[in-house]
Coordinates of C-alpha atoms and ligand atoms in Angstrom, one line a residue:
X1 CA -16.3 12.9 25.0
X2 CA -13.9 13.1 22.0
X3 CA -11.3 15.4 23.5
X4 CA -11.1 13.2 26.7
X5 CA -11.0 9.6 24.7
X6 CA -8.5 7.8 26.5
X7 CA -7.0 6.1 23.4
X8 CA -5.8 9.8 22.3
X9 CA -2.9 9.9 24.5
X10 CA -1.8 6.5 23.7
X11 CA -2.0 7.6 20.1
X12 CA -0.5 10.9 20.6
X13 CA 2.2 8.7 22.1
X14 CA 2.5 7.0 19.1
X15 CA 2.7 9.2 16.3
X16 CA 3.2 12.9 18.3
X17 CA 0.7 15.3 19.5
X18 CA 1.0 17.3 16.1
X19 CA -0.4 14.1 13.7
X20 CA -3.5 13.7 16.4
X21 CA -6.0 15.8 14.6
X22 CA -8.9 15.8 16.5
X23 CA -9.8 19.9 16.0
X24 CA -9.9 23.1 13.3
X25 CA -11.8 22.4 10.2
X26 CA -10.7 18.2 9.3
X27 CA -13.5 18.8 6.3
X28 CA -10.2 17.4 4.2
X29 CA -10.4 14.1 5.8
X30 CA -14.0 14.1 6.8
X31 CA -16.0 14.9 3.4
X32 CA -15.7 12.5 0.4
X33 CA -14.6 14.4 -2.6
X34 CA -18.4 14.3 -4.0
X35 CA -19.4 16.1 -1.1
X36 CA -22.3 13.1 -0.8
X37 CA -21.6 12.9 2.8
X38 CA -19.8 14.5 5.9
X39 CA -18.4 12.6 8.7
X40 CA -16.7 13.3 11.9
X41 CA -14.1 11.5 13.4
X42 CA -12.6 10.6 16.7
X43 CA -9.3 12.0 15.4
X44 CA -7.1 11.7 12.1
X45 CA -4.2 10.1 12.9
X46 CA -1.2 10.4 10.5
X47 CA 1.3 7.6 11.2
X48 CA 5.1 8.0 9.9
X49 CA 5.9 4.6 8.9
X50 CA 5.0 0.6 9.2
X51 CA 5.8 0.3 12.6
X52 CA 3.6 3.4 14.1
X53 CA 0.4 2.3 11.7
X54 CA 1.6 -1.4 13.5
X55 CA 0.9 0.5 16.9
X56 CA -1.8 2.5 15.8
X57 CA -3.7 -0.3 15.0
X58 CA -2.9 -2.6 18.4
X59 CA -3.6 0.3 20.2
X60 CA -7.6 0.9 18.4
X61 CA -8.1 -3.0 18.5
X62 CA -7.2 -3.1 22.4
X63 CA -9.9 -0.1 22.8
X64 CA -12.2 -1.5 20.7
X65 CA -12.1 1.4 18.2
X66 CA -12.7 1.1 14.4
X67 CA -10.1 2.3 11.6
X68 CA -10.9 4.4 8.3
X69 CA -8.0 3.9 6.2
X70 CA -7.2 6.7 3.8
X71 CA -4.9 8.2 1.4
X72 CA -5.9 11.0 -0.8
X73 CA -9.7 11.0 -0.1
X74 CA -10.1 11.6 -3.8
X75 CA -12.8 7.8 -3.6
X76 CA -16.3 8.0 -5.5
X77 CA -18.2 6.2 -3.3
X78 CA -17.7 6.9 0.4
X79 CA -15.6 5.0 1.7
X80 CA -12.3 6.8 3.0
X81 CA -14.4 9.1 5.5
X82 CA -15.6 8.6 8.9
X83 CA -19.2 7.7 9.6
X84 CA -20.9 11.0 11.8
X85 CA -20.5 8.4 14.6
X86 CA -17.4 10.6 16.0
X87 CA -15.9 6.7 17.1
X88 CA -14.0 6.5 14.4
X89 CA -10.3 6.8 13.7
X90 CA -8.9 7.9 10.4
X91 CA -6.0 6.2 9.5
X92 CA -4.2 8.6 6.7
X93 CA -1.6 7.3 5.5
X94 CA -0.3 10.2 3.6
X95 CA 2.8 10.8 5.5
X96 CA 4.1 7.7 4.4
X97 CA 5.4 8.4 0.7
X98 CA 8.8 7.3 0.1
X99 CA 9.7 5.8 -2.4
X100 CA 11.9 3.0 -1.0
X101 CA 13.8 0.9 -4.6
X102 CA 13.6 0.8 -8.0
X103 CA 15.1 -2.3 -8.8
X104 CA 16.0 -2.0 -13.1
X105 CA 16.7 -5.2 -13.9
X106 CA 13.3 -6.8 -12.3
X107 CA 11.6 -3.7 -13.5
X108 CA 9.7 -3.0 -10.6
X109 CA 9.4 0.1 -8.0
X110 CA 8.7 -0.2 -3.9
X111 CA 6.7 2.4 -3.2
X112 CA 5.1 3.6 0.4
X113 CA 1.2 3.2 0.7
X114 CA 1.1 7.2 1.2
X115 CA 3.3 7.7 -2.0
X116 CA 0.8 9.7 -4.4
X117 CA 0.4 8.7 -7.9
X118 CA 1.7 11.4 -10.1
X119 CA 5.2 11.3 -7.4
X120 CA 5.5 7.3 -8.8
X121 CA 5.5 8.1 -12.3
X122 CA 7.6 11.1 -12.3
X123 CA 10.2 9.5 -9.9
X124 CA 10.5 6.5 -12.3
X125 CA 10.3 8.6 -15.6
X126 CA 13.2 10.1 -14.6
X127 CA 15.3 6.5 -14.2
X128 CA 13.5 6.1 -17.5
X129 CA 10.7 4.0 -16.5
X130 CA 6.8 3.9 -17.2
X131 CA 4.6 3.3 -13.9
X132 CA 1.5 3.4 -16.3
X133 CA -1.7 3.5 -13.9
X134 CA -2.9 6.9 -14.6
X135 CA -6.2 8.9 -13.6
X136 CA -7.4 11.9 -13.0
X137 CA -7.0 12.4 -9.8
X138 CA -3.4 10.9 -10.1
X139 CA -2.1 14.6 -8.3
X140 CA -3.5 13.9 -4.8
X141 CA -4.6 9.7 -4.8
X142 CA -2.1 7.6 -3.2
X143 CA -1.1 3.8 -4.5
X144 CA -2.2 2.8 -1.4
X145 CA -5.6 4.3 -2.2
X146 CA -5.2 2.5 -5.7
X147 CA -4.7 -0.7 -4.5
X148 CA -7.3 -0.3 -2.0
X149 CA -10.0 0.2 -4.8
X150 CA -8.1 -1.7 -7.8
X151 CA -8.7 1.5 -9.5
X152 CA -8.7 1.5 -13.2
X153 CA -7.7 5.0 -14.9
X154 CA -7.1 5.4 -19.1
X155 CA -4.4 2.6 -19.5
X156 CA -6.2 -0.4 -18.5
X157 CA -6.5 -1.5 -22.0
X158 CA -3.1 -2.2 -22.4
X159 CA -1.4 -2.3 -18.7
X160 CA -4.3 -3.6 -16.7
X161 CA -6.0 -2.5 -13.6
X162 CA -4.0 -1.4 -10.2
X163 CA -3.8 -5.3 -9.6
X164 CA -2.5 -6.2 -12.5
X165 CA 0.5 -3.8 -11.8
X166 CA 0.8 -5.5 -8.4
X167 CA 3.6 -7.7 -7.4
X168 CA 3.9 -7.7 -3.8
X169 CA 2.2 -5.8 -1.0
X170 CA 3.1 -5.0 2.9
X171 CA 0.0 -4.9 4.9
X172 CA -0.6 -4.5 8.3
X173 CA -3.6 -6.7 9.8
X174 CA -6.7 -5.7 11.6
X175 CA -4.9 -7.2 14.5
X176 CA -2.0 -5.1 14.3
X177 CA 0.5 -7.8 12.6
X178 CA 2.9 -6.9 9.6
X179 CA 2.8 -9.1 7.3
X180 CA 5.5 -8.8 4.3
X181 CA 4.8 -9.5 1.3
X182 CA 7.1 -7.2 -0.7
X183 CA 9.1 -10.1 -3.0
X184 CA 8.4 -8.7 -6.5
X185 CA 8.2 -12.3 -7.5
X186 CA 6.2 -12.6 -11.3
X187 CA 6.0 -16.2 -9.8
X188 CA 4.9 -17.6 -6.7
X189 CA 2.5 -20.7 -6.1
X190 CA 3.3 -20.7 -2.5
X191 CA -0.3 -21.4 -1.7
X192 CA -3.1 -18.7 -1.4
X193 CA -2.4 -14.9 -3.0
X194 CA -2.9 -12.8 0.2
X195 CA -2.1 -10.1 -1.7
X196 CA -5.1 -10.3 -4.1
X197 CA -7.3 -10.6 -0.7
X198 CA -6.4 -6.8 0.2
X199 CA -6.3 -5.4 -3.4
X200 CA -9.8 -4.4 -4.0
X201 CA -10.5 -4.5 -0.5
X202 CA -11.7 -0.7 0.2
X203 CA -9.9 -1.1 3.6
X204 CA -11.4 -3.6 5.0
X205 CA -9.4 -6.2 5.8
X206 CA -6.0 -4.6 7.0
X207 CA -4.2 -1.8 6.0
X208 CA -1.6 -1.2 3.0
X209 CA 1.6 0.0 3.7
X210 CA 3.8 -0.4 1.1
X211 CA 3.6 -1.7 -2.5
X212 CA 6.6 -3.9 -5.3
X213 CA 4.8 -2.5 -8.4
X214 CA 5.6 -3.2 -12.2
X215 CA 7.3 -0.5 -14.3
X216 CA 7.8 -1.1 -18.4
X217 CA 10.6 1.0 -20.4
X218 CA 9.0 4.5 -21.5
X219 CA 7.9 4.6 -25.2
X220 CA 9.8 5.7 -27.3
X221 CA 6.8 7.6 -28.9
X222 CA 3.5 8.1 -27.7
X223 CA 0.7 9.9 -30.3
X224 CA -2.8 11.1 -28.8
X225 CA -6.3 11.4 -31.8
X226 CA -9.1 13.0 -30.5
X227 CA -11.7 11.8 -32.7
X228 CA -15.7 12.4 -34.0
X229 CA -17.6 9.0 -34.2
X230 CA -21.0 9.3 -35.6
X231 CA -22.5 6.9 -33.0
X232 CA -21.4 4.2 -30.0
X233 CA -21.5 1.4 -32.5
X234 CA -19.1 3.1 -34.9
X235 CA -16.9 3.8 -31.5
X236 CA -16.7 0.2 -31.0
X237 CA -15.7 -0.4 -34.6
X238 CA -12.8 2.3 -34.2
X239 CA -12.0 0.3 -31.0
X240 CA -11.5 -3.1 -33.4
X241 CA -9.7 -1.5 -35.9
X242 CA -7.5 0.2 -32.8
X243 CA -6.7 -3.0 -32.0
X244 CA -6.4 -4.5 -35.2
X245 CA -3.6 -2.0 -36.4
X246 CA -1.9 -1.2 -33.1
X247 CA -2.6 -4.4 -31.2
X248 CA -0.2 -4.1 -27.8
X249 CA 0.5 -0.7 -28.9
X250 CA -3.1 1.0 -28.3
X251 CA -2.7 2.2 -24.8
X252 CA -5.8 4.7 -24.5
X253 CA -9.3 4.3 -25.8
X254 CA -11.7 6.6 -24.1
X255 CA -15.3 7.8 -25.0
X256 CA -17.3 11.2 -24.2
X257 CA -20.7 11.7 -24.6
X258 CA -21.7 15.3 -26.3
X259 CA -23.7 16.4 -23.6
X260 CA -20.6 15.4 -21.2
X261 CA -18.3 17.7 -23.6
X262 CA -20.7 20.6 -23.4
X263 CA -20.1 20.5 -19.7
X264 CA -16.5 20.9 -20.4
X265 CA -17.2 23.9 -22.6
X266 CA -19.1 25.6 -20.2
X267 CA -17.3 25.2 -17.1
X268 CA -13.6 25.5 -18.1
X269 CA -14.1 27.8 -21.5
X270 CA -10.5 28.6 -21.9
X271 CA -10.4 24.5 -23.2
X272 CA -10.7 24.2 -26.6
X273 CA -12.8 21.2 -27.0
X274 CA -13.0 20.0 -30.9
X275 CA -16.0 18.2 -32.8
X276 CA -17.7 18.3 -29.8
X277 CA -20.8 20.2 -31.9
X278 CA -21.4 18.1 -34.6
X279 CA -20.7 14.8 -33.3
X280 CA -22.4 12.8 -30.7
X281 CA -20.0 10.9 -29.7
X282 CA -16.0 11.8 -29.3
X283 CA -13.1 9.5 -28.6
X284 CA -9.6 9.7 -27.6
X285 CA -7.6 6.9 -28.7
X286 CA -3.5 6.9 -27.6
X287 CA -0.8 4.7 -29.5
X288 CA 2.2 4.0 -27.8
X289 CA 4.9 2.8 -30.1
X290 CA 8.8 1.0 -29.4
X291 CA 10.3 2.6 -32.6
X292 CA 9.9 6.3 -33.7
X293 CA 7.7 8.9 -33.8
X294 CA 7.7 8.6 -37.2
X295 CA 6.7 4.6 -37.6
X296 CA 3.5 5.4 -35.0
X297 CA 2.3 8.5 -37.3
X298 CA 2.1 6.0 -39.9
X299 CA 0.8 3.4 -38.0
X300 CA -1.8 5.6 -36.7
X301 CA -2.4 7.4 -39.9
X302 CA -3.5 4.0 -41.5
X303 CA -5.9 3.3 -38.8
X304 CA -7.2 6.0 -38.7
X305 CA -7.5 6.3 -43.5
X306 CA -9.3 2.8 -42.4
X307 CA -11.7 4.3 -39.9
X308 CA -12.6 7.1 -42.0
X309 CA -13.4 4.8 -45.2
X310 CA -15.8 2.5 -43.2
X311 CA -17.3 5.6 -41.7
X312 CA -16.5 4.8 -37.8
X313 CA -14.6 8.2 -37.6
X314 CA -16.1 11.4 -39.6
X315 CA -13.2 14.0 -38.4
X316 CA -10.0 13.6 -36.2
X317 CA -7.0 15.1 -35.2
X318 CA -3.4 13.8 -34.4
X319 CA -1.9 16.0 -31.9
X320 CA 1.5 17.2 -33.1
X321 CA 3.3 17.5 -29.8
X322 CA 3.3 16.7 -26.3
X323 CA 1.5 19.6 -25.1
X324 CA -1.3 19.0 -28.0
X325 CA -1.7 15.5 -27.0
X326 CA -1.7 16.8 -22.8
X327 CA -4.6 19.4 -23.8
X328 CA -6.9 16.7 -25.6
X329 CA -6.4 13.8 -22.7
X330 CA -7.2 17.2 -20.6
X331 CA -10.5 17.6 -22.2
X332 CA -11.4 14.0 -21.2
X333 CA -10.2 13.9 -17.8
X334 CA -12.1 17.2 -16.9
X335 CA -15.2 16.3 -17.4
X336 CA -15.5 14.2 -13.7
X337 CA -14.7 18.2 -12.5
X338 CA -17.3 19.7 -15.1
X339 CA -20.2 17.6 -14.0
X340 CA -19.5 18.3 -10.2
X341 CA -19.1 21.6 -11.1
X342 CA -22.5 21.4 -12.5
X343 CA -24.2 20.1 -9.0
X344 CA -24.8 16.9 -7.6
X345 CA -24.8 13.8 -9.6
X346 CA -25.8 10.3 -9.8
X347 CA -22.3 8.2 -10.7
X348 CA -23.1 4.4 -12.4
X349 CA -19.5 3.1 -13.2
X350 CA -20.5 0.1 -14.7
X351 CA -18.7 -2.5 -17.3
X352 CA -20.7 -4.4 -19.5
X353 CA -18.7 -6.4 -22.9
X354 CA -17.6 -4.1 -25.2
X355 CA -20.0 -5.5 -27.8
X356 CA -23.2 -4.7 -25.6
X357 CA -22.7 -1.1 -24.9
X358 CA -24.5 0.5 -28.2
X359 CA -27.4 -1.5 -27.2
X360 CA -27.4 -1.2 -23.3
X361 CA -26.7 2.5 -24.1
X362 CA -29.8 2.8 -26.8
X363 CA -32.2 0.6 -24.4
X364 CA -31.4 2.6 -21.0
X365 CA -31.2 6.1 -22.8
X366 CA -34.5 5.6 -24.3
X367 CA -36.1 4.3 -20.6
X368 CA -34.4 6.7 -18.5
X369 CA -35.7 9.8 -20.7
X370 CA -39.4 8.2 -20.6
X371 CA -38.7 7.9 -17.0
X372 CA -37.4 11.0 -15.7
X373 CA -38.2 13.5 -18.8
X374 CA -35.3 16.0 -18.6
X375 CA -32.7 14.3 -16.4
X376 CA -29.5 14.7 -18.6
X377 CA -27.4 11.9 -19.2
X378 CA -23.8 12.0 -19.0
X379 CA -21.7 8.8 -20.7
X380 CA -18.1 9.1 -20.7
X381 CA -15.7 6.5 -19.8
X382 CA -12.9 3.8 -20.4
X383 CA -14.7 2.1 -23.7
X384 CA -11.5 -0.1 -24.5
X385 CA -12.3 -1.7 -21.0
X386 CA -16.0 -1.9 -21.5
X387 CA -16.1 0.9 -18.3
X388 CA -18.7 3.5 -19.1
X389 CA -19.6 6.2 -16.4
X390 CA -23.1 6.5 -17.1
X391 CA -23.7 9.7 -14.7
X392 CA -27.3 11.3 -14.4
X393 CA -27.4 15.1 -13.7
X394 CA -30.7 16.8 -12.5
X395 CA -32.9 18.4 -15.5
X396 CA -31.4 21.9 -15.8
X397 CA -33.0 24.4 -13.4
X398 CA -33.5 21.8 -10.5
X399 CA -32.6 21.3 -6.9
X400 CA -30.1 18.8 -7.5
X401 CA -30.3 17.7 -4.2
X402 CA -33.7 17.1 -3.8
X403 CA -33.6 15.5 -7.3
X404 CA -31.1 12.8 -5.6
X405 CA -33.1 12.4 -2.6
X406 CA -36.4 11.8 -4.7
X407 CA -34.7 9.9 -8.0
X408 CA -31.4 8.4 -7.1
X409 CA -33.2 5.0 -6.2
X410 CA -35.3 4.7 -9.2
X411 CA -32.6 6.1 -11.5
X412 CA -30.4 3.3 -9.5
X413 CA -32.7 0.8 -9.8
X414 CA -33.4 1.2 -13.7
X415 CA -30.0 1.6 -14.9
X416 CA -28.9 -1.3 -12.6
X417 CA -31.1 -3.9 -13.5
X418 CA -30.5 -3.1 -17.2
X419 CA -26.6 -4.1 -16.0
X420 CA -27.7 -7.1 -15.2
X421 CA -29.9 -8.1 -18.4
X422 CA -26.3 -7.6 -19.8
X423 CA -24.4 -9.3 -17.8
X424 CA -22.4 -6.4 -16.6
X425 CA -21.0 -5.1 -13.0
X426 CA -22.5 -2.3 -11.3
X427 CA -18.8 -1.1 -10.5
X428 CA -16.2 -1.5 -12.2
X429 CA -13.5 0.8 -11.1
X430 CA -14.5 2.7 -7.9
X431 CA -15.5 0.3 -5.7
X432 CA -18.7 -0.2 -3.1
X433 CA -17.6 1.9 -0.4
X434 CA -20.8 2.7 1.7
X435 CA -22.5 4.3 -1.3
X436 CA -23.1 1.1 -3.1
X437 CA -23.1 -1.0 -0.3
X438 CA -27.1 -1.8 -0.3
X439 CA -26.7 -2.2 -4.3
X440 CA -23.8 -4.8 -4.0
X441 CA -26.3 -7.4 -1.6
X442 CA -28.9 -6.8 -4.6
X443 CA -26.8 -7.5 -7.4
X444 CA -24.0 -9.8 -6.5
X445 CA -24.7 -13.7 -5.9
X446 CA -25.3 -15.0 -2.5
X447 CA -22.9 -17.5 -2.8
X448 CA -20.1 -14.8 -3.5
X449 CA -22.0 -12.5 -0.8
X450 CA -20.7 -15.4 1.9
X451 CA -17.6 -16.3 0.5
X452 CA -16.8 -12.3 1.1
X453 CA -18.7 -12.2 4.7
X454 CA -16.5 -15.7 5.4
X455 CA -13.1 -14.1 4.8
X456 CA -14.1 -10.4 6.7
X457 CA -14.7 -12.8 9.6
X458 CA -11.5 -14.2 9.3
X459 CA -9.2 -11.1 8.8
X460 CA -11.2 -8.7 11.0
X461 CA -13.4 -11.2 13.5
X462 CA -14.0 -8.0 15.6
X463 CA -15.2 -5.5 12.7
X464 CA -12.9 -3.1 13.5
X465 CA -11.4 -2.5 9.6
X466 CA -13.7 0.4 7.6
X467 CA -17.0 -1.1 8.7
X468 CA -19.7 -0.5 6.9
X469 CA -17.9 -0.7 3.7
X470 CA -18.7 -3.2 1.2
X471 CA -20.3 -5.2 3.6
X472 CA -23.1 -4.8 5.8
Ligands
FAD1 P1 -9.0 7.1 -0.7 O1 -10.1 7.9 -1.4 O2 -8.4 7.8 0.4 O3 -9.6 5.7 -0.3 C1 -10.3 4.9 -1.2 C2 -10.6 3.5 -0.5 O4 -9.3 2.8 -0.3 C3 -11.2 3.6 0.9 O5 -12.0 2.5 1.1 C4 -10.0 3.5 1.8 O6 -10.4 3.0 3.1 C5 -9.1 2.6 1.1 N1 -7.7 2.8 1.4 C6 -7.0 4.0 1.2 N2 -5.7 3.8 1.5 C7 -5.6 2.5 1.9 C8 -4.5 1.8 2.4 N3 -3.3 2.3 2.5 N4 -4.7 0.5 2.7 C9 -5.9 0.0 2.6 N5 -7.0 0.6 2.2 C10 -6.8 1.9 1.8 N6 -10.8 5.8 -10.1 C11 -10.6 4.9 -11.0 O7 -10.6 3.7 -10.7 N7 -10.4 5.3 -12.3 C12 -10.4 6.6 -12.7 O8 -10.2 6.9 -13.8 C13 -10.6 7.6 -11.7 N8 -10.6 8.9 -12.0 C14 -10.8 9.8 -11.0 C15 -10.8 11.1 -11.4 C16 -11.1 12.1 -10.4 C17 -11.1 13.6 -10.8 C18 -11.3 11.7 -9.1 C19 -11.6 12.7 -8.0 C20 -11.3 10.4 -8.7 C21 -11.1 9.4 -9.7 N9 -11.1 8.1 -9.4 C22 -10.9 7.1 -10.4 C23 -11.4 7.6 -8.0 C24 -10.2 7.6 -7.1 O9 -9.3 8.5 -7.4 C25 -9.6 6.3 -7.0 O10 -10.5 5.4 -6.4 C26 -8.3 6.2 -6.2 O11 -7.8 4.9 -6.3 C27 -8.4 6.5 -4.7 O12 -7.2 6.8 -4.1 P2 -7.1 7.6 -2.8 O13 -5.7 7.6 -2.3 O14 -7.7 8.9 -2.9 O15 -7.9 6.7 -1.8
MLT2 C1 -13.1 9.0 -14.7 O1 -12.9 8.1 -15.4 O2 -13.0 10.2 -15.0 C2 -13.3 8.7 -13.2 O3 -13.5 7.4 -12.9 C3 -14.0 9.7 -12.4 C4 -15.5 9.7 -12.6 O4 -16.1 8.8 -13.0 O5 -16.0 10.7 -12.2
ZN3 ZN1 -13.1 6.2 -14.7

């Protein structure tokens, strides 16, 4: 039935018979990147620019077809592939990645949806510009993928989330409309924010196509610790002093758990992965300064002569160069690769206030180990934004993927419901997708439940946008 679809040769039309994938192994476009699930898709469809994604959509609507919008498929929780329905089309936008104006003096950059992340920030670097949303997966994600899941990454302390960084968007609607919103206005109280409607929006109510995103002026120094804390509540009280000496200059403040270090160790050896022994927690911390080197090495070197006397830091290094301070951020951001390396996981990206994490952390550690005796926690994450990735791995040995099918609900629910007693969000950063979909109608408020169902209705009446996703 797929070959013979009649909407193929009107999309083959569209965008040529070479970006109609609908053969060959599509497992790059049809698996998430956590390998939780495997779709398979009508066809992927690679559209060139605005207009062919305009006719690309038209053209599903009018057959009644649903879209899967993607970029770099690098998502956490399902939501960029096809279901195993073999209806769907995947939209992948990754053709699309010019980078259309930099404009200086408004200190902004236009960007096409398909445009991947690292290509952004090294295009401006080189006019002498910061794009600061960074993540690990910032080789192969797209900003369209970004702004789809108001992804968060290691700057948010200082620059904000994706939609923070957000000035304008061009999207084209579920009914196959372009709407342009590219001003790069900072203000506009014309009425309602469409743009914040599609940020966030996991594809679900139109599709991205181009972005007016903020830039600053690069630093003119930039120093990286890696640090030993002897517990999450002295990690907190680095994180106030952080702020306290470096205010708008702290710019990274990350965690890692030791158990989530050891992974490091043992899957990428060559790493060389300090403290990491002797400490149970680490942290790498990133000033970012407008002078000189020199004034942030002593800026830094205070905080951290204050840390050490009130015993929130018991070792640390300053990295000495830019390579130093690539390696250590390296350590951090390998440890998503380490733990799938490891096998199968259970992902909580959760955000609870800052001042609540030791004892969320202390509560849930001490319930999940009574609970499931040898599952092996794994906290890492974006402390300065109260983001922790509070991961389970199976107890050594195990079938992980029998461990997930038998434990991923209970471990869910537990860890969950503790989120709520503290307020927090059971995703802070990745999104719903389909993974958390069930999760969301648990732990979000009715009221907010309908508001969401209310505007779905009105963008997408016919479902035709990533269903599934988010919402039932
Ligand atoms: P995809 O995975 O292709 O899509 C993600 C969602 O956005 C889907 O729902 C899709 O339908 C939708 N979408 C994609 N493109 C468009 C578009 N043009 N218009 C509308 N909707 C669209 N995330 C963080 O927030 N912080 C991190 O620190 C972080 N670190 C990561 C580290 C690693 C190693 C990996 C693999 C992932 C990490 N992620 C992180 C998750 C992921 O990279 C982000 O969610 C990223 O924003 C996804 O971009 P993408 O282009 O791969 O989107
Ligand atoms: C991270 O901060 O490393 C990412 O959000 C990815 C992950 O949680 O695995
Ligand atoms: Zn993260």
């Amino acid at each position: 039935m797929t070959a013979n679809h009649p909407l193929l040769a009107t999309l083959r039309a569209i965008v040529g018979d070479a970006n109609v994938l609908t053969e060959g192994d599509l497992s790059a476009w049809e698996l998430d990147w956590r390998k939780r699930e495997r779709g398979h898709a009508l066809a992927v469809v690679r559209p060139a620019s605005t207009d062919e994604v305009a006719q690309v959509i038209k053209a599903c609507a009018a057959a009644g077809v649903s879209m899967v919008p993607q970029g770099g498929n690098t998502g956490m929780v399902v939501g960029s592939t096809p279901d195993a329905s073999g209806t769907q089309v995947v939209l992948s936008l990754t053709r699309m990645h010019r980078i259309r104006k930099l404009d200086a003096a408004n200190l902004t950059v236009t960007v096409d949806a398909g445009c991947v992340l690292q290509s952004i920030q090294e295009a401006c670097e080189a006019q002498g510009f910061l794009f600061p949303l960074s993540l690990a997966a910032e080789g192969s994600c797209t900003i369209g993928g970004n702004l789809g899941t108001n992804a968060g990454g290691t700057q948010v302390v200082r620059y904000g989330n994706t939609r923070e960084l957000c000035l304008g968007l061009e999207v084209v609607t579920a009914q196959g409309d372009v709407w342009n919103g590219l001003t790069g206005l900072r203000k506009d109280n014309t009425g309602y924010d469409l743009r914040h409607l599609f940020i966030g929006s996991e594809g679900t109510l139109g599709v991205i196509t181009g972005a007016v995103m903020k830039l600053y002026p690069m630093p003119a120094a930039q120093l990286t610790a890696f640090a030993a804390v002897p517990s999450l509540d002295a990690a907190v009280a680095l994180l106030g002093l952080a702020h306290k000496h470096l205010h708008a200059g702290l710019t990274g403040f990350e965690v890692m758990g030791q158990f989530a270090l050891s992974l490091v160790v043992k899957h990428f050896p060559q790493q060389r992965v300090p403290f990491w022994q002797e400490s149970p927690y680490c942290v790498v911390m990133e000033a970012s300064d407008n002078e000189t080197e020199a004034h942030a090495r002593a800026v830094f070197e205070r905080l951290l002569e204050a840390a050490m006397e009130q015993g929130c830091v018991t070792d640390a290094v300053v990295a000495e160069n830019m390579a130093q301070a690539k390696a250590l951020w390296h350590i951090r951001e390998s440890i998503p690769l380490a733990q799938a390396q490891e096998g199968l996981n259970i992902k909580h990206d959760i955000s609870i206030a800052v001042s609540s994490i030791p004892e969320f952390v202390r509560q849930t550690d001490a319930a999940l180990e009574a609970a499931f005796p040898g599952a092996r926690l794994v906290n890492y994450g974006h402390l300065g934004d109260g983001n922790l990735h509070y991961n389970v791995q199976a107890p050594a040995g195990d079938d992980a993927e029998a461990f997930l099918r038998d434990q991923e609900k209970p471990i869910n629910a537990l860890v969950y419901d503790a989120v709520d007693r503290f307020g927090g969000s059971i995703s802070a950063e990745h999104g719903i997708g389909s993974l958390k979909r069930d999760k969301l109608e648990a732990h979000k408020s009715p009221i907010a439940l309908g508001l969401m169902r209310s505007i779905k209705q009105a963008l997408d009446p016919h479902n035709l946008m990533n269903p599934g996703r988010v919402l039932r």
